[in-house]
Amino acid sequence: RELERGRERGVLLHLLDDDAEADEAARALVDEGFLDARRSAVLVAHAEPGEQEREQVELAIGAALDRLRRDVPARRGVELRRPDHGVFLVATDDPATTSPRALAERLLSLADEEGLASPVRVGVGAPHDLAAARRSYREACDAVAVAERVERFGRIASWDELGAYRTLARFPADAADGALHPGLVAMLRDPANAPLVDTLETYLDLAGDAKATAAALSLHRATLYYRLNRIEEITGARLKTGEDRLALHLGLRVARLSGLR
């Protein structure tokens, strides 16, 4: 059994990490009886542990993956433990198989039963042909990274639900500061501007609807307009201009992903 698991791990590594050998690895998974699938999706489980908790996180995610595999019908899912996250590849071409999102919820529940101090989050990649599982793996990695930085996604993020973050997740984090609107950077650097930043983000998320923004933030309309004027003064942007609004909106999202927000 240990030899089988070692072989399975090796084939999965080639499938997820090596484009040149992906077709051969996909055939091997099926031909050698590890997986019965033409299409698959990848789940990635990750937690940000403290220095004293790293080993416990690895063990807990590994235990959750083992239990999830026993829940899935034979040859419909395989798992892989990596140094800082866990991977579960599930067949998606059988309507009877539980959806990847439902499996992500189950995986999260199993991980929580291990009693970790650091919350585990799960990213869900889109279904692809088995030989293209590497693409789903990257999507799941990007999705879990977004979930760790953007609260509204909760602890499970699916690639198909990320919206603009699908593009921004591929943006180089170390280039964020120089790429943002300079007025936005100036506003973000001063902690006293936090209420203005929250107001700007809500206003842009609601497509510039002042009434809806005031209601969402429980602000008097006059207070909202005062804040919007201050935002324009600090950033030098004009909120009635589509180009400036787009630059600020994208900048706020990039700032979240890069840690500036």
Short mmCIF file of C-alpha atoms in Angstrom, two decimals:
data_model
loop_
_atom_site.label_atom_id
_atom_site.label_comp_id
_atom_site.label_asym_id
_atom_site.label_seq_id
_atom_site.Cartn_x
_atom_site.Cartn_y
_atom_site.Cartn_z
CA ARG A 1 0.00 0.00 0.00
CA GLU A 2 2.84 2.38 0.80
CA LEU A 3 4.38 1.68 -2.60
CA GLU A 4 1.04 2.43 -4.26
CA ARG A 5 0.68 5.72 -2.40
CA GLY A 6 4.23 6.67 -3.30
CA ARG A 7 3.55 6.00 -6.97
CA GLU A 8 0.26 7.92 -6.80
CA ARG A 9 2.00 10.90 -5.20
CA GLY A 10 4.68 10.91 -7.88
CA VAL A 11 2.12 10.84 -10.70
CA LEU A 12 0.10 13.63 -9.08
CA LEU A 13 3.20 15.79 -8.71
CA HIS A 14 3.89 15.43 -12.42
CA LEU A 15 0.26 16.21 -13.26
CA LEU A 16 0.15 19.38 -11.17
CA ASP A 17 3.69 20.68 -11.64
CA ASP A 18 4.96 19.61 -15.04
CA ASP A 19 3.18 20.71 -18.23
CA ALA A 20 5.44 18.54 -20.39
CA GLU A 21 4.36 15.35 -18.60
CA ALA A 22 0.73 16.23 -17.85
CA ASP A 23 -0.81 14.05 -20.57
CA GLU A 24 1.27 11.04 -19.56
CA ALA A 25 0.53 11.60 -15.86
CA ALA A 26 -3.21 11.84 -16.53
CA ARG A 27 -3.14 8.53 -18.42
CA ALA A 28 -1.13 6.90 -15.64
CA LEU A 29 -3.63 7.99 -12.96
CA VAL A 30 -6.43 6.30 -14.88
CA ASP A 31 -4.57 3.27 -16.29
CA GLU A 32 -2.99 2.38 -12.94
CA GLY A 33 -6.35 2.52 -11.16
CA PHE A 34 -5.82 5.58 -8.97
CA LEU A 35 -8.60 7.69 -10.49
CA ASP A 36 -11.57 7.20 -12.80
CA ALA A 37 -12.05 10.60 -14.43
CA ARG A 38 -11.97 12.52 -17.67
CA ARG A 39 -12.49 15.89 -15.98
CA SER A 40 -11.51 17.05 -12.54
CA ALA A 41 -11.39 20.02 -10.20
CA VAL A 42 -8.80 20.79 -7.52
CA LEU A 43 -9.36 21.91 -3.93
CA VAL A 44 -6.54 23.57 -1.99
CA ALA A 45 -6.64 23.81 1.82
CA HIS A 46 -4.33 26.29 3.52
CA ALA A 47 -3.86 28.03 6.86
CA GLU A 48 -1.47 30.75 8.01
CA PRO A 49 0.09 29.16 11.12
CA GLY A 50 2.23 30.74 13.76
CA GLU A 51 5.80 29.46 14.06
CA GLN A 52 4.83 27.04 16.85
CA GLU A 53 1.83 25.68 14.96
CA ARG A 54 3.27 24.84 11.54
CA GLU A 55 3.58 21.11 12.16
CA GLN A 56 0.11 20.88 13.72
CA VAL A 57 -1.43 22.61 10.69
CA GLU A 58 0.27 20.23 8.30
CA LEU A 59 -0.90 17.20 10.28
CA ALA A 60 -4.45 18.52 10.66
CA ILE A 61 -4.88 19.26 6.95
CA GLY A 62 -3.41 15.86 6.12
CA ALA A 63 -5.85 14.13 8.47
CA ALA A 64 -8.79 16.06 6.96
CA LEU A 65 -7.71 15.05 3.45
CA ASP A 66 -7.52 11.39 4.46
CA ARG A 67 -11.03 11.50 5.92
CA LEU A 68 -12.43 13.32 2.90
CA ARG A 69 -10.97 10.70 0.60
CA ARG A 70 -12.82 7.99 2.53
CA ASP A 71 -16.06 9.96 2.07
CA VAL A 72 -15.67 10.05 -1.73
CA PRO A 73 -16.49 6.94 -3.82
CA ALA A 74 -13.52 4.78 -4.75
CA ARG A 75 -11.37 6.18 -7.57
CA ARG A 76 -13.27 9.48 -7.61
CA GLY A 77 -10.75 11.52 -5.66
CA VAL A 78 -7.04 11.58 -4.75
CA GLU A 79 -5.15 13.74 -2.28
CA LEU A 80 -1.68 15.20 -1.98
CA ARG A 81 0.05 16.78 1.01
CA ARG A 82 2.41 19.61 0.18
CA PRO A 83 4.71 21.49 2.58
CA ASP A 84 2.33 24.39 3.25
CA HIS A 85 -1.06 23.22 1.94
CA GLY A 86 -3.18 20.22 1.06
CA VAL A 87 -4.54 19.28 -2.37
CA PHE A 88 -7.61 17.22 -3.24
CA LEU A 89 -8.33 16.36 -6.87
CA VAL A 90 -11.90 15.19 -7.50
CA ALA A 91 -13.55 13.73 -10.61
CA THR A 92 -16.30 16.00 -11.93
CA ASP A 93 -17.64 14.09 -14.96
CA ASP A 94 -20.10 12.01 -12.91
CA PRO A 95 -23.34 13.80 -11.93
CA ALA A 96 -23.62 11.50 -8.91
CA THR A 97 -20.37 12.83 -7.46
CA THR A 98 -20.71 15.57 -4.85
CA SER A 99 -19.95 19.04 -6.21
CA PRO A 100 -16.47 20.51 -5.59
CA ARG A 101 -18.04 23.29 -3.52
CA ALA A 102 -19.81 20.80 -1.26
CA LEU A 103 -16.57 18.84 -0.88
CA ALA A 104 -14.80 22.06 0.06
CA GLU A 105 -17.37 22.63 2.82
CA ARG A 106 -16.84 19.07 4.05
CA LEU A 107 -13.05 19.47 3.97
CA LEU A 108 -13.32 22.69 5.98
CA SER A 109 -15.55 20.98 8.54
CA LEU A 110 -13.11 18.09 8.91
CA ALA A 111 -10.18 20.47 9.33
CA ASP A 112 -12.05 22.43 12.00
CA GLU A 113 -12.57 19.23 13.98
CA GLU A 114 -8.79 19.07 14.43
CA GLY A 115 -9.00 22.10 16.75
CA LEU A 116 -6.47 24.40 15.10
CA ALA A 117 -5.98 27.96 16.32
CA SER A 118 -5.34 29.16 12.76
CA PRO A 119 -8.42 29.02 10.50
CA VAL A 120 -8.14 26.79 7.45
CA ARG A 121 -9.43 28.19 4.16
CA VAL A 122 -10.21 26.31 0.96
CA GLY A 123 -9.85 27.42 -2.66
CA VAL A 124 -11.83 25.67 -5.42
CA GLY A 125 -10.52 25.55 -8.97
CA ALA A 126 -12.78 25.25 -12.00
CA PRO A 127 -13.31 21.83 -13.64
CA HIS A 128 -10.98 21.03 -16.55
CA ASP A 129 -9.90 18.00 -18.53
CA LEU A 130 -7.78 15.76 -16.33
CA ALA A 131 -4.61 16.55 -18.28
CA ALA A 132 -5.25 20.25 -17.52
CA ALA A 133 -5.58 19.72 -13.76
CA ARG A 134 -2.57 22.00 -13.29
CA ARG A 135 -4.76 24.88 -14.44
CA SER A 136 -7.43 24.07 -11.84
CA TYR A 137 -4.68 23.72 -9.21
CA ARG A 138 -3.39 27.22 -9.93
CA GLU A 139 -6.92 28.59 -9.83
CA ALA A 140 -7.53 26.96 -6.45
CA CYS A 141 -4.24 28.36 -5.09
CA ASP A 142 -5.19 31.85 -6.28
CA ALA A 143 -8.70 31.49 -4.86
CA VAL A 144 -7.50 30.51 -1.39
CA ALA A 145 -5.01 33.41 -1.43
CA VAL A 146 -7.89 35.81 -2.20
CA ALA A 147 -10.00 34.29 0.59
CA GLU A 148 -7.20 34.99 3.06
CA ARG A 149 -7.14 38.69 2.14
CA VAL A 150 -10.73 39.58 1.23
CA GLU A 151 -13.19 38.94 4.04
CA ARG A 152 -16.35 38.93 1.95
CA PHE A 153 -15.45 35.57 0.39
CA GLY A 154 -15.46 33.86 3.77
CA ARG A 155 -13.37 30.73 4.24
CA ILE A 156 -14.19 29.10 0.89
CA ALA A 157 -13.50 30.84 -2.40
CA SER A 158 -14.31 29.37 -5.81
CA TRP A 159 -12.39 30.56 -8.85
CA ASP A 160 -15.64 31.01 -10.79
CA GLU A 161 -16.95 33.43 -8.14
CA LEU A 162 -13.95 35.76 -7.81
CA GLY A 163 -15.03 38.33 -10.39
CA ALA A 164 -12.35 41.00 -10.89
CA TYR A 165 -10.11 39.23 -8.40
CA ARG A 166 -9.53 36.51 -11.01
CA THR A 167 -7.47 39.03 -12.97
CA LEU A 168 -5.94 40.76 -9.98
CA ALA A 169 -4.84 37.48 -8.36
CA ARG A 170 -2.30 37.16 -11.19
CA PHE A 171 -0.98 40.69 -10.58
CA PRO A 172 2.59 40.73 -9.16
CA ALA A 173 2.25 41.70 -5.50
CA ASP A 174 5.65 43.39 -5.38
CA ALA A 175 4.60 45.78 -8.18
CA ALA A 176 1.45 46.99 -6.43
CA ASP A 177 2.76 50.15 -4.79
CA GLY A 178 4.15 51.67 -7.99
CA ALA A 179 1.13 50.65 -10.05
CA LEU A 180 -1.57 52.21 -7.88
CA HIS A 181 -3.08 55.67 -8.34
CA PRO A 182 -0.63 57.93 -6.43
CA GLY A 183 -3.45 59.76 -4.67
CA LEU A 184 -4.86 56.46 -3.44
CA VAL A 185 -1.45 55.43 -2.10
CA ALA A 186 -1.23 58.72 -0.19
CA MET A 187 -4.67 58.14 1.34
CA LEU A 188 -3.89 54.54 2.30
CA ARG A 189 -0.66 55.48 4.07
CA ASP A 190 -2.41 57.63 6.68
CA PRO A 191 -4.37 55.51 9.22
CA ALA A 192 -6.56 58.51 9.98
CA ASN A 193 -8.06 58.13 6.51
CA ALA A 194 -9.51 54.67 7.24
CA PRO A 195 -13.15 55.93 7.28
CA LEU A 196 -12.57 57.65 3.95
CA VAL A 197 -11.12 54.48 2.43
CA ASP A 198 -14.10 52.44 3.63
CA THR A 199 -16.46 55.04 2.22
CA LEU A 200 -14.69 55.10 -1.13
CA GLU A 201 -14.71 51.33 -1.43
CA THR A 202 -18.41 51.06 -0.59
CA TYR A 203 -19.29 53.94 -2.95
CA LEU A 204 -17.42 52.32 -5.85
CA ASP A 205 -18.76 48.83 -5.08
CA LEU A 206 -22.26 50.30 -5.31
CA ALA A 207 -21.54 51.93 -8.69
CA GLY A 208 -21.54 55.47 -7.33
CA ASP A 209 -25.05 55.26 -5.87
CA ALA A 210 -24.96 57.86 -3.09
CA LYS A 211 -28.28 56.83 -1.54
CA ALA A 212 -27.31 53.15 -1.34
CA THR A 213 -23.84 54.06 0.01
CA ALA A 214 -25.27 56.25 2.77
CA ALA A 215 -27.65 53.46 3.77
CA ALA A 216 -24.93 50.79 3.71
CA LEU A 217 -22.65 52.87 5.94
CA SER A 218 -25.46 54.31 8.11
CA LEU A 219 -24.37 57.85 7.20
CA HIS A 220 -26.35 61.03 6.73
CA ARG A 221 -26.26 62.06 3.08
CA ALA A 222 -24.46 65.30 3.96
CA THR A 223 -21.74 63.36 5.77
CA LEU A 224 -21.30 61.10 2.76
CA TYR A 225 -20.88 64.06 0.40
CA TYR A 226 -18.39 65.65 2.78
CA ARG A 227 -16.33 62.45 2.77
CA LEU A 228 -16.46 62.15 -1.02
CA ASN A 229 -15.21 65.74 -1.34
CA ARG A 230 -12.35 64.99 1.07
CA ILE A 231 -11.46 61.89 -0.97
CA GLU A 232 -11.23 63.99 -4.09
CA GLU A 233 -9.07 66.56 -2.30
CA ILE A 234 -6.64 63.95 -0.95
CA THR A 235 -6.37 61.80 -4.08
CA GLY A 236 -6.68 64.49 -6.73
CA ALA A 237 -9.16 62.20 -8.52
CA ARG A 238 -12.60 63.15 -9.82
CA LEU A 239 -15.23 60.65 -8.77
CA LYS A 240 -17.51 61.71 -11.62
CA THR A 241 -14.85 60.61 -14.12
CA GLY A 242 -15.03 56.97 -15.19
CA GLU A 243 -11.27 56.66 -15.69
CA ASP A 244 -10.47 57.92 -12.18
CA ARG A 245 -13.17 55.76 -10.62
CA LEU A 246 -11.83 52.69 -12.38
CA ALA A 247 -8.25 53.45 -11.27
CA LEU A 248 -9.33 53.89 -7.66
CA HIS A 249 -11.58 50.82 -7.64
CA LEU A 250 -8.92 48.53 -9.10
CA GLY A 251 -6.34 50.10 -6.81
CA LEU A 252 -8.37 49.28 -3.70
CA ARG A 253 -8.65 45.63 -4.78
CA VAL A 254 -4.94 45.37 -5.56
CA ALA A 255 -4.18 47.00 -2.21
CA ARG A 256 -6.15 44.28 -0.43
CA LEU A 257 -4.33 41.49 -2.22
CA SER A 258 -0.91 43.04 -1.67
CA GLY A 259 -1.44 43.89 2.00
CA LEU A 260 -1.45 47.67 1.54
CA ARG A 261 -5.18 47.74 2.43
#
